[in-house]
mmCIF file of C-alpha atoms in Angstrom:
data_model
loop_
_atom_site.group_PDB
_atom_site.id
_atom_site.type_symbol
_atom_site.label_atom_id
_atom_site.label_comp_id
_atom_site.label_asym_id
_atom_site.label_seq_id
_atom_site.Cartn_x
_atom_site.Cartn_y
_atom_site.Cartn_z
ATOM 1 C CA MET A 1 0.066 -0.147 0.045
ATOM 2 C CA LYS A 2 1.080 3.438 -0.590
ATOM 3 C CA LEU A 3 0.279 6.573 1.015
ATOM 4 C CA ALA A 4 -1.695 7.480 -1.851
ATOM 5 C CA ASP A 5 -4.103 4.924 -0.942
ATOM 6 C CA LEU A 6 -5.255 6.015 2.334
ATOM 7 C CA GLU A 7 -8.291 8.317 2.815
ATOM 8 C CA THR A 8 -7.217 11.119 4.506
ATOM 9 C CA PRO A 9 -6.069 12.971 7.110
ATOM 10 C CA ALA A 10 -3.739 10.109 7.949
ATOM 11 C CA LEU A 11 -0.680 9.961 10.504
ATOM 12 C CA VAL A 12 2.538 9.255 8.901
ATOM 13 C CA LEU A 13 5.508 7.814 10.882
ATOM 14 C CA ASP A 14 8.944 7.546 9.669
ATOM 15 C CA ARG A 15 10.176 4.586 11.017
ATOM 16 C CA SER A 16 13.826 5.111 10.102
ATOM 17 C CA ARG A 17 13.563 8.923 11.634
ATOM 18 C CA LEU A 18 11.857 7.399 14.820
ATOM 19 C CA GLU A 19 14.733 4.439 15.401
ATOM 20 C CA ARG A 20 17.892 7.299 14.545
ATOM 21 C CA ASN A 21 16.363 9.219 16.889
ATOM 22 C CA LEU A 22 16.242 6.768 19.443
ATOM 23 C CA GLU A 23 19.694 5.906 19.002
ATOM 24 C CA ARG A 24 21.038 9.472 19.208
ATOM 25 C CA MET A 25 19.169 9.538 22.993
ATOM 26 C CA ARG A 26 19.945 5.725 24.198
ATOM 27 C CA GLY A 27 23.909 6.320 23.234
ATOM 28 C CA HIS A 28 23.684 9.849 24.801
ATOM 29 C CA LEU A 29 22.829 8.874 27.890
ATOM 30 C CA GLN A 30 24.291 5.847 27.876
ATOM 31 C CA ARG A 31 27.414 7.626 27.620
ATOM 32 C CA LEU A 32 26.857 10.196 30.674
ATOM 33 C CA GLY A 33 26.369 6.625 32.673
ATOM 34 C CA VAL A 34 22.616 7.299 33.399
ATOM 35 C CA ASN A 35 19.533 4.924 32.746
ATOM 36 C CA LEU A 36 16.723 6.354 30.296
ATOM 37 C CA ARG A 37 13.177 5.706 31.212
ATOM 38 C CA PRO A 38 10.928 6.531 28.366
ATOM 39 C CA HIS A 39 7.843 8.670 28.654
ATOM 40 C CA VAL A 40 5.526 6.821 26.154
ATOM 41 C CA LYS A 41 2.254 9.908 26.559
ATOM 42 C CA THR A 42 3.255 10.865 23.052
ATOM 43 C CA ALA A 43 3.573 6.995 21.589
ATOM 44 C CA LYS A 44 1.066 5.278 22.801
ATOM 45 C CA CYS A 45 1.921 2.885 21.318
ATOM 46 C CA ILE A 46 3.582 -0.671 22.203
ATOM 47 C CA GLU A 47 5.593 -0.967 18.556
ATOM 48 C CA VAL A 48 7.078 2.235 19.581
ATOM 49 C CA VAL A 49 7.805 1.238 22.818
ATOM 50 C CA ARG A 50 9.669 -1.955 22.435
ATOM 51 C CA ARG A 51 11.958 -0.030 20.362
ATOM 52 C CA ALA A 52 12.321 3.207 22.746
ATOM 53 C CA LEU A 53 13.203 -0.234 25.552
ATOM 54 C CA GLN A 54 15.949 -1.431 23.989
ATOM 55 C CA GLY A 55 18.858 -1.317 25.709
ATOM 56 C CA GLN A 56 16.765 0.241 28.650
ATOM 57 C CA ALA A 57 16.592 -1.325 31.700
ATOM 58 C CA GLY A 58 12.798 -1.563 31.198
ATOM 59 C CA GLY A 59 11.480 1.582 33.460
ATOM 60 C CA ILE A 60 8.411 3.767 31.262
ATOM 61 C CA THR A 61 6.822 6.897 32.116
ATOM 62 C CA VAL A 62 3.226 7.795 32.561
ATOM 63 C CA SER A 63 0.819 10.602 31.974
ATOM 64 C CA THR A 64 -2.337 8.842 32.318
ATOM 65 C CA LEU A 65 -3.339 5.210 33.941
ATOM 66 C CA LYS A 66 -4.823 3.858 30.612
ATOM 67 C CA GLU A 67 -1.336 3.726 30.027
ATOM 68 C CA ALA A 68 -0.387 1.869 32.287
ATOM 69 C CA GLU A 69 -3.063 -0.632 31.762
ATOM 70 C CA GLN A 70 -2.462 -0.710 28.300
ATOM 71 C CA PHE A 71 1.497 -1.107 28.760
ATOM 72 C CA PHE A 72 1.499 -3.226 31.654
ATOM 73 C CA ALA A 73 -1.217 -5.736 29.727
ATOM 74 C CA GLN A 74 1.649 -6.138 27.895
ATOM 75 C CA GLY A 75 4.140 -7.024 29.851
ATOM 76 C CA ILE A 76 5.698 -3.869 31.075
ATOM 77 C CA ASN A 77 5.706 -3.682 35.147
ATOM 78 C CA ASP A 78 8.351 -1.153 35.849
ATOM 79 C CA ILE A 79 5.620 1.810 35.142
ATOM 80 C CA LEU A 80 6.000 6.149 37.325
ATOM 81 C CA TYR A 81 2.714 7.520 36.294
ATOM 82 C CA ALA A 82 4.056 11.040 36.364
ATOM 83 C CA VAL A 83 1.536 13.251 36.901
ATOM 84 C CA GLY A 84 0.456 14.457 40.843
ATOM 85 C CA ILE A 85 -1.769 11.786 42.928
ATOM 86 C CA ALA A 86 -5.299 12.672 42.934
ATOM 87 C CA PRO A 87 -7.886 11.075 45.161
ATOM 88 C CA ASN A 88 -9.831 9.557 42.879
ATOM 89 C CA LYS A 89 -7.437 7.711 41.381
ATOM 90 C CA LEU A 90 -5.768 6.020 44.479
ATOM 91 C CA ASP A 91 -8.304 2.833 44.079
ATOM 92 C CA HIS A 92 -7.169 2.255 40.759
ATOM 93 C CA VAL A 93 -3.447 1.915 41.281
ATOM 94 C CA ALA A 94 -4.340 0.292 43.716
ATOM 95 C CA ALA A 95 -5.700 -2.537 41.426
ATOM 96 C CA LEU A 96 -2.697 -2.213 39.209
ATOM 97 C CA ARG A 97 -0.021 -3.095 41.993
ATOM 98 C CA SER A 98 -2.453 -5.612 43.281
ATOM 99 C CA ARG A 99 -1.753 -7.324 40.003
ATOM 100 C CA GLY A 100 1.814 -6.991 40.236
ATOM 101 C CA ALA A 101 2.528 -3.634 38.184
ATOM 102 C CA ASP A 102 5.515 -1.933 40.087
ATOM 103 C CA ILE A 103 3.313 1.347 39.621
ATOM 104 C CA THR A 104 4.760 4.776 41.411
ATOM 105 C CA ILE A 105 2.879 7.624 41.864
ATOM 106 C CA ILE A 106 4.016 11.099 42.719
ATOM 107 C CA LEU A 107 3.201 14.099 44.718
ATOM 108 C CA ASP A 108 4.731 17.536 46.359
ATOM 109 C CA ASN A 109 2.639 18.418 48.710
ATOM 110 C CA VAL A 110 1.690 17.639 53.003
ATOM 111 C CA ALA A 111 -1.830 16.518 52.543
ATOM 112 C CA ALA A 112 -1.075 13.924 49.177
ATOM 113 C CA ALA A 113 0.882 12.557 51.262
ATOM 114 C CA GLN A 114 -1.466 12.142 54.554
ATOM 115 C CA MET A 115 -4.027 11.398 51.570
ATOM 116 C CA VAL A 116 -1.549 8.660 50.146
ATOM 117 C CA ALA A 117 -0.282 6.917 53.586
ATOM 118 C CA ALA A 118 -3.930 7.284 55.105
ATOM 119 C CA ARG A 119 -5.284 4.997 51.542
ATOM 120 C CA SER A 120 -2.533 2.890 51.587
ATOM 121 C CA GLY A 121 -3.506 1.998 55.561
ATOM 122 C CA ALA A 122 -7.549 1.304 54.647
ATOM 123 C CA LEU A 123 -6.440 -0.532 51.784
ATOM 124 C CA GLY A 124 -3.521 -2.431 53.151
ATOM 125 C CA VAL A 125 -1.924 -1.702 49.424
ATOM 126 C CA GLY A 126 1.560 0.248 49.285
ATOM 127 C CA PHE A 127 2.139 2.979 47.348
ATOM 128 C CA PRO A 128 5.874 4.134 46.359
ATOM 129 C CA ALA A 129 5.605 7.428 45.905
ATOM 130 C CA LEU A 130 8.713 10.044 44.417
ATOM 131 C CA ILE A 131 8.789 13.544 45.612
ATOM 132 C CA GLU A 132 8.021 15.954 42.714
ATOM 133 C CA ILE A 133 11.145 19.016 42.706
ATOM 134 C CA ASP A 134 10.094 22.475 41.598
ATOM 135 C CA SER A 135 13.807 23.059 39.720
ATOM 136 C CA ASP A 136 12.583 26.133 37.464
ATOM 137 C CA GLY A 137 9.213 27.639 38.601
ATOM 138 C CA HIS A 138 7.738 26.520 35.930
ATOM 139 C CA ARG A 139 4.703 23.906 37.314
ATOM 140 C CA SER A 140 4.796 22.026 40.157
ATOM 141 C CA GLY A 141 7.350 20.456 43.380
ATOM 142 C CA VAL A 142 8.672 21.580 46.466
ATOM 143 C CA GLN A 143 10.766 24.237 46.670
ATOM 144 C CA PRO A 144 14.655 22.792 47.133
ATOM 145 C CA GLY A 145 15.798 23.244 50.426
ATOM 146 C CA ALA A 146 11.856 23.983 51.832
ATOM 147 C CA ALA A 147 11.426 22.485 54.657
ATOM 148 C CA THR A 148 8.029 20.365 53.547
ATOM 149 C CA LEU A 149 10.559 17.837 51.736
ATOM 150 C CA ILE A 150 11.687 16.458 55.066
ATOM 151 C CA GLU A 151 8.148 16.404 56.201
ATOM 152 C CA ILE A 152 7.045 14.759 53.170
ATOM 153 C CA GLY A 153 8.848 12.452 53.319
ATOM 154 C CA ARG A 154 8.447 11.045 56.953
ATOM 155 C CA ILE A 155 4.815 10.951 56.147
ATOM 156 C CA LEU A 156 6.086 8.701 53.522
ATOM 157 C CA GLY A 157 7.879 6.551 55.701
ATOM 158 C CA PRO A 158 9.209 3.387 53.678
ATOM 159 C CA ALA A 159 6.846 4.257 51.062
ATOM 160 C CA LEU A 160 9.691 6.964 49.350
ATOM 161 C CA ARG A 161 10.990 6.027 46.919
ATOM 162 C CA GLY A 162 12.976 9.038 46.063
ATOM 163 C CA VAL A 163 12.815 12.786 44.191
ATOM 164 C CA MET A 164 11.566 13.764 40.373
ATOM 165 C CA THR A 165 11.538 16.703 38.616
ATOM 166 C CA HIS A 166 10.863 18.132 35.190
ATOM 167 C CA ALA A 167 12.631 21.143 33.555
ATOM 168 C CA GLY A 168 9.844 22.323 31.070
ATOM 169 C CA ASP A 169 10.692 26.302 31.592
ATOM 170 C CA SER A 170 13.035 24.419 29.180
ATOM 171 C CA TYR A 171 10.774 24.886 26.085
ATOM 172 C CA ASN A 172 10.916 28.677 26.972
ATOM 173 C CA CYS A 173 14.652 28.390 26.360
ATOM 174 C CA GLU A 174 15.824 30.900 23.602
ATOM 175 C CA SER A 175 19.136 29.106 22.936
ATOM 176 C CA VAL A 176 20.820 25.747 23.467
ATOM 177 C CA ASP A 177 23.317 27.251 26.213
ATOM 178 C CA ALA A 178 20.102 28.345 27.907
ATOM 179 C CA ILE A 179 19.095 24.704 27.421
ATOM 180 C CA ARG A 180 22.408 23.295 28.292
ATOM 181 C CA ALA A 181 21.611 25.890 31.426
ATOM 182 C CA MET A 182 18.404 24.378 32.629
ATOM 183 C CA ALA A 183 19.698 20.941 32.343
ATOM 184 C CA GLU A 184 22.265 21.542 34.885
ATOM 185 C CA ARG A 185 19.787 23.399 36.733
ATOM 186 C CA GLU A 186 17.599 20.470 37.101
ATOM 187 C CA ARG A 187 20.037 18.069 38.331
ATOM 188 C CA ALA A 188 21.094 20.543 40.602
ATOM 189 C CA ALA A 189 18.062 20.873 42.131
ATOM 190 C CA VAL A 190 16.975 17.060 42.447
ATOM 191 C CA VAL A 191 20.534 16.007 43.860
ATOM 192 C CA ARG A 192 20.320 18.471 46.277
ATOM 193 C CA SER A 193 17.319 17.787 47.376
ATOM 194 C CA ALA A 194 17.875 14.043 47.242
ATOM 195 C CA ALA A 195 20.722 14.803 50.288
ATOM 196 C CA GLU A 196 18.596 16.288 51.557
ATOM 197 C CA LEU A 197 16.631 13.494 52.665
ATOM 198 C CA ARG A 198 19.462 10.914 53.001
ATOM 199 C CA ASN A 199 20.590 13.214 55.829
ATOM 200 C CA ALA A 200 17.356 13.116 57.528
ATOM 201 C CA GLY A 201 17.978 9.977 57.839
ATOM 202 C CA LEU A 202 14.965 9.229 54.886
ATOM 203 C CA PRO A 203 15.355 6.643 51.772
ATOM 204 C CA CYS A 204 16.286 8.102 47.885
ATOM 205 C CA PRO A 205 17.284 5.615 45.511
ATOM 206 C CA VAL A 206 15.814 7.914 42.956
ATOM 207 C CA VAL A 207 17.170 10.788 41.670
ATOM 208 C CA SER A 208 15.130 11.184 38.156
ATOM 209 C CA VAL A 209 15.356 14.296 35.875
ATOM 210 C CA GLY A 210 13.598 14.839 32.442
ATOM 211 C CA SER A 211 12.627 16.705 29.139
ATOM 212 C CA THR A 212 13.257 16.452 25.700
ATOM 213 C CA PRO A 213 15.869 19.464 25.416
ATOM 214 C CA THR A 214 17.295 19.260 28.791
ATOM 215 C CA ALA A 215 18.175 15.031 27.834
ATOM 216 C CA THR A 216 19.245 16.283 24.923
ATOM 217 C CA TYR A 217 22.246 19.104 25.578
ATOM 218 C CA ALA A 218 23.273 17.778 29.625
ATOM 219 C CA ASP A 219 26.973 17.369 30.091
ATOM 220 C CA LYS A 220 26.786 15.606 33.194
ATOM 221 C CA LEU A 221 24.587 14.371 34.768
ATOM 222 C CA ASP A 222 26.184 13.585 38.309
ATOM 223 C CA GLY A 223 24.195 12.236 40.926
ATOM 224 C CA VAL A 224 21.215 11.247 39.017
ATOM 225 C CA THR A 225 19.651 7.587 38.433
ATOM 226 C CA GLU A 226 17.416 8.341 35.464
ATOM 227 C CA VAL A 227 15.708 10.845 32.998
ATOM 228 C CA ARG A 228 12.532 10.498 31.398
ATOM 229 C CA ALA A 229 12.317 11.730 27.901
ATOM 230 C CA GLY A 230 9.018 11.208 25.672
ATOM 231 C CA VAL A 231 9.162 14.160 22.113
ATOM 232 C CA TYR A 232 12.462 12.628 21.822
ATOM 233 C CA MET A 233 11.424 10.049 19.944
ATOM 234 C CA PHE A 234 8.981 12.205 16.854
ATOM 235 C CA PHE A 235 10.016 15.470 17.509
ATOM 236 C CA ASP A 236 8.057 18.378 16.540
ATOM 237 C CA LEU A 237 8.331 22.112 14.743
ATOM 238 C CA VAL A 238 8.555 23.533 18.971
ATOM 239 C CA MET A 239 11.517 21.062 19.238
ATOM 240 C CA ALA A 240 13.280 22.470 15.914
ATOM 241 C CA GLY A 241 12.370 26.109 16.981
ATOM 242 C CA LEU A 242 14.531 25.037 20.025
ATOM 243 C CA GLU A 243 17.922 23.885 18.158
ATOM 244 C CA VAL A 244 16.598 20.303 20.070
ATOM 245 C CA CYS A 245 16.353 19.028 16.407
ATOM 246 C CA THR A 246 16.115 19.762 12.719
ATOM 247 C CA LEU A 247 12.943 19.566 10.573
ATOM 248 C CA ASP A 248 14.992 16.556 8.906
ATOM 249 C CA ASP A 249 14.430 14.572 12.425
ATOM 250 C CA ILE A 250 11.286 14.555 12.682
ATOM 251 C CA ALA A 251 8.812 11.289 12.132
ATOM 252 C CA VAL A 252 5.615 11.878 12.737
ATOM 253 C CA SER A 253 3.421 13.973 9.963
ATOM 254 C CA VAL A 254 -0.155 14.341 9.033
ATOM 255 C CA LEU A 255 -1.301 13.757 5.540
ATOM 256 C CA ALA A 256 -3.505 16.023 4.014
ATOM 257 C CA THR A 257 -5.379 16.395 0.624
ATOM 258 C CA VAL A 258 -5.584 19.635 -1.351
ATOM 259 C CA ILE A 259 -9.519 20.029 -1.904
ATOM 260 C CA GLY A 260 -10.214 23.631 -3.098
ATOM 261 C CA HIS A 261 -8.189 26.971 -3.937
ATOM 262 C CA GLN A 262 -9.011 29.992 -2.976
ATOM 263 C CA PRO A 263 -6.873 31.874 -5.433
ATOM 264 C CA GLU A 264 -8.187 35.660 -4.748
ATOM 265 C CA LYS A 265 -6.391 34.618 -1.041
ATOM 266 C CA ASN A 266 -3.589 32.929 -2.193
ATOM 267 C CA TRP A 267 -4.946 29.780 -0.164
ATOM 268 C CA ILE A 268 -4.976 26.286 -0.895
ATOM 269 C CA ILE A 269 -7.719 24.209 0.819
ATOM 270 C CA THR A 270 -6.531 21.525 2.509
ATOM 271 C CA ASP A 271 -9.254 18.028 4.071
ATOM 272 C CA ALA A 272 -6.723 17.986 7.778
ATOM 273 C CA GLY A 273 -8.078 20.756 9.851
ATOM 274 C CA TRP A 274 -7.685 21.496 13.406
ATOM 275 C CA MET A 275 -8.996 18.127 14.246
ATOM 276 C CA ALA A 276 -6.409 16.050 12.109
ATOM 277 C CA LEU A 277 -3.047 18.464 13.329
ATOM 278 C CA SER A 278 -4.570 19.692 16.631
ATOM 279 C CA ARG A 279 -5.060 23.396 18.055
ATOM 280 C CA ASP A 280 -1.727 23.858 19.038
ATOM 281 C CA ARG A 281 0.368 27.029 18.573
ATOM 282 C CA GLY A 282 3.475 25.876 20.275
ATOM 283 C CA THR A 283 5.668 27.742 17.582
ATOM 284 C CA ALA A 284 3.876 31.508 18.096
ATOM 285 C CA LYS A 285 6.165 32.600 20.501
ATOM 286 C CA GLN A 286 9.019 31.488 19.148
ATOM 287 C CA LYS A 287 11.640 32.819 16.970
ATOM 288 C CA VAL A 288 9.776 31.350 13.788
ATOM 289 C CA ASP A 289 6.093 30.991 14.187
ATOM 290 C CA GLN A 290 4.805 28.157 12.263
ATOM 291 C CA GLY A 291 1.445 28.472 11.971
ATOM 292 C CA TYR A 292 -0.043 24.637 12.610
ATOM 293 C CA GLY A 293 2.039 23.283 11.094
ATOM 294 C CA VAL A 294 5.142 22.911 8.285
ATOM 295 C CA VAL A 295 3.481 21.790 4.762
ATOM 296 C CA CYS A 296 5.058 18.859 2.835
ATOM 297 C CA ASP A 297 5.077 17.000 -0.279
ATOM 298 C CA VAL A 298 3.783 13.301 -0.427
ATOM 299 C CA ASN A 299 7.443 12.429 0.582
ATOM 300 C CA GLY A 300 7.763 14.383 3.449
ATOM 301 C CA CYS A 301 10.333 17.394 1.477
ATOM 302 C CA PRO A 302 9.146 21.057 2.686
ATOM 303 C CA LEU A 303 8.162 23.041 0.439
ATOM 304 C CA ASP A 304 8.677 26.319 -0.639
ATOM 305 C CA ASP A 305 7.934 28.216 2.529
ATOM 306 C CA LEU A 306 4.102 26.975 3.344
ATOM 307 C CA ILE A 307 2.538 26.669 6.215
ATOM 308 C CA VAL A 308 -0.624 26.016 7.468
ATOM 309 C CA ALA A 309 -2.099 29.301 8.049
ATOM 310 C CA ASP A 310 -5.108 28.259 9.465
ATOM 311 C CA THR A 311 -7.041 26.068 9.869
ATOM 312 C CA ASN A 312 -10.953 24.435 10.967
ATOM 313 C CA GLN A 313 -12.722 21.952 12.278
ATOM 314 C CA GLU A 314 -12.246 19.595 8.880
ATOM 315 C CA HIS A 315 -10.161 22.582 6.816
ATOM 316 C CA GLY A 316 -6.316 23.515 6.670
ATOM 317 C CA ILE A 317 -5.610 26.761 4.785
ATOM 318 C CA VAL A 318 -2.350 26.354 3.260
ATOM 319 C CA ALA A 319 -1.264 29.480 1.999
ATOM 320 C CA GLY A 320 2.743 31.769 2.287
ATOM 321 C CA ARG A 321 4.374 32.321 5.437
ATOM 322 C CA GLN A 322 4.160 36.220 5.708
ATOM 323 C CA GLY A 323 2.178 36.873 2.751
ATOM 324 C CA ILE A 324 4.658 35.193 0.885
ATOM 325 C CA THR A 325 2.931 34.035 -2.686
ATOM 326 C CA ALA A 326 1.986 30.849 -3.188
ATOM 327 C CA ASP A 327 1.608 29.377 -6.670
ATOM 328 C CA ILE A 328 -1.392 27.633 -6.107
ATOM 329 C CA SER A 329 -0.678 25.871 -9.809
ATOM 330 C CA ARG A 330 1.603 23.327 -8.368
ATOM 331 C CA PHE A 331 -1.094 21.869 -6.170
ATOM 332 C CA PRO A 332 -4.102 21.099 -7.542
ATOM 333 C CA ILE A 333 -7.137 19.517 -6.207
ATOM 334 C CA GLY A 334 -6.440 15.724 -5.329
ATOM 335 C CA THR A 335 -2.556 16.181 -4.011
ATOM 336 C CA GLN A 336 -1.741 14.668 -1.155
ATOM 337 C CA LEU A 337 0.433 16.608 1.337
ATOM 338 C CA ARG A 338 2.408 16.322 4.371
ATOM 339 C CA VAL A 339 2.363 17.989 7.368
ATOM 340 C CA LEU A 340 4.699 18.085 10.186
ATOM 341 C CA PRO A 341 2.798 19.031 13.393
ATOM 342 C CA ASN A 342 4.018 22.308 16.264
ATOM 343 C CA HIS A 343 3.617 19.092 19.383
ATOM 344 C CA ALA A 344 3.986 15.836 18.638
ATOM 345 C CA CYS A 345 2.042 14.930 21.454
ATOM 346 C CA ALA A 346 -1.165 17.291 20.899
ATOM 347 C CA THR A 347 -1.258 15.910 16.777
ATOM 348 C CA ALA A 348 -1.071 12.176 17.598
ATOM 349 C CA ALA A 349 -3.531 12.048 19.710
ATOM 350 C CA GLN A 350 -6.217 12.919 16.632
ATOM 351 C CA HIS A 351 -5.344 9.681 15.558
ATOM 352 C CA PRO A 352 -5.379 5.894 16.120
ATOM 353 C CA ALA A 353 -2.929 4.416 14.232
ATOM 354 C CA TYR A 354 0.602 5.632 12.431
ATOM 355 C CA GLN A 355 1.178 4.770 8.424
ATOM 356 C CA VAL A 356 4.223 3.778 9.052
ATOM 357 C CA VAL A 357 6.826 4.637 5.580
ATOM 358 C CA ASN A 358 10.570 3.983 6.277
ATOM 359 C CA GLY A 359 12.293 6.819 3.793
ATOM 360 C CA GLY A 360 9.424 6.772 1.483
ATOM 361 C CA THR A 361 5.860 6.778 0.327
ATOM 362 C CA GLU A 362 5.129 2.407 0.756
ATOM 363 C CA VAL A 363 2.884 1.851 3.989
ATOM 364 C CA GLY A 364 5.109 -1.103 5.435
ATOM 365 C CA ALA A 365 3.019 -1.408 8.695
ATOM 366 C CA VAL A 366 0.385 0.309 10.637
ATOM 367 C CA TRP A 367 0.276 0.681 14.227
ATOM 368 C CA SER A 368 -1.986 1.646 16.822
ATOM 369 C CA ARG A 369 -2.093 3.543 18.902
ATOM 370 C CA PHE A 370 -4.523 4.898 22.071
ATOM 371 C CA SER A 371 -6.053 7.738 23.727
ATOM 372 C CA GLY A 372 -8.292 8.904 26.491
ATOM 373 C CA TRP A 373 -7.830 8.686 30.393
#
């Protein structure tokens, strides 16, 4: 089957790019002497995750308990659920643990720790936990040096497995040097917090960091036991804007078909709107605004500075960047195009499967993916 045989829109995965991306991150972290715990929230596909785990210790990171369920059913039992735990999810976690899943949760406050300890006692089930550290002021976590760190650790007691952080503010860095500095800030925050717990007589075997930008540009990871990253598998335009990858590294794209034109507006209309691409505009604050995605030919090669400039639910409006005139005559009705996404996670979430190619237009496999919570 060829891409030309597919109904559109469809999600295309270039296997050669995927495997190259996986090997690059794997080799980088092996040289730094730390384990990689792949984040599977983007992939949501066992064929991709099996490849990401090659040469690794076997653990994964998830962002939903549905991911935990799906991958545990596929034989993966070392799972970190890396979203602050909510009370209404503890029974689900307990059920997974009772079936043999070694699932660890995270939290960042005394109230959550007390809730976890109480529910653990009531159910007779242990809930291993990491304390989330705020390394960059971006989102959640305990401030390094805060007295609540030790208080939380003592409430958790033997359930305490260590500390973790996510340098989400690395997505706002404006240079590679800034990302490198963020990677060191991320590392220092959790290493300091681990030392404080140990000095208080509390266990801290796990010291976990993670974001694709900081994982890519980290120079040293002394004191860290594992790195979590996920979008490195596929990459996207936000990562390219951060100089974490190039356009040639982006492994996912949305296949679309030209269905009309608006010559007076210099628009090309496709059948891939925001339901296929997502509404993510993550490049809008970067140096180059990529609209809703960079437009490529059916082989995946970028075209004449064309972007998806606007979207409706099922329509994509392709135009030249910043008023550049597009040669509409080159794109007759029925022409297939591929759109590189701003945010691979959000775009992939719109689709039930990957149409897998290997650097060309022949579909060699169809890999199912799931969604939801």
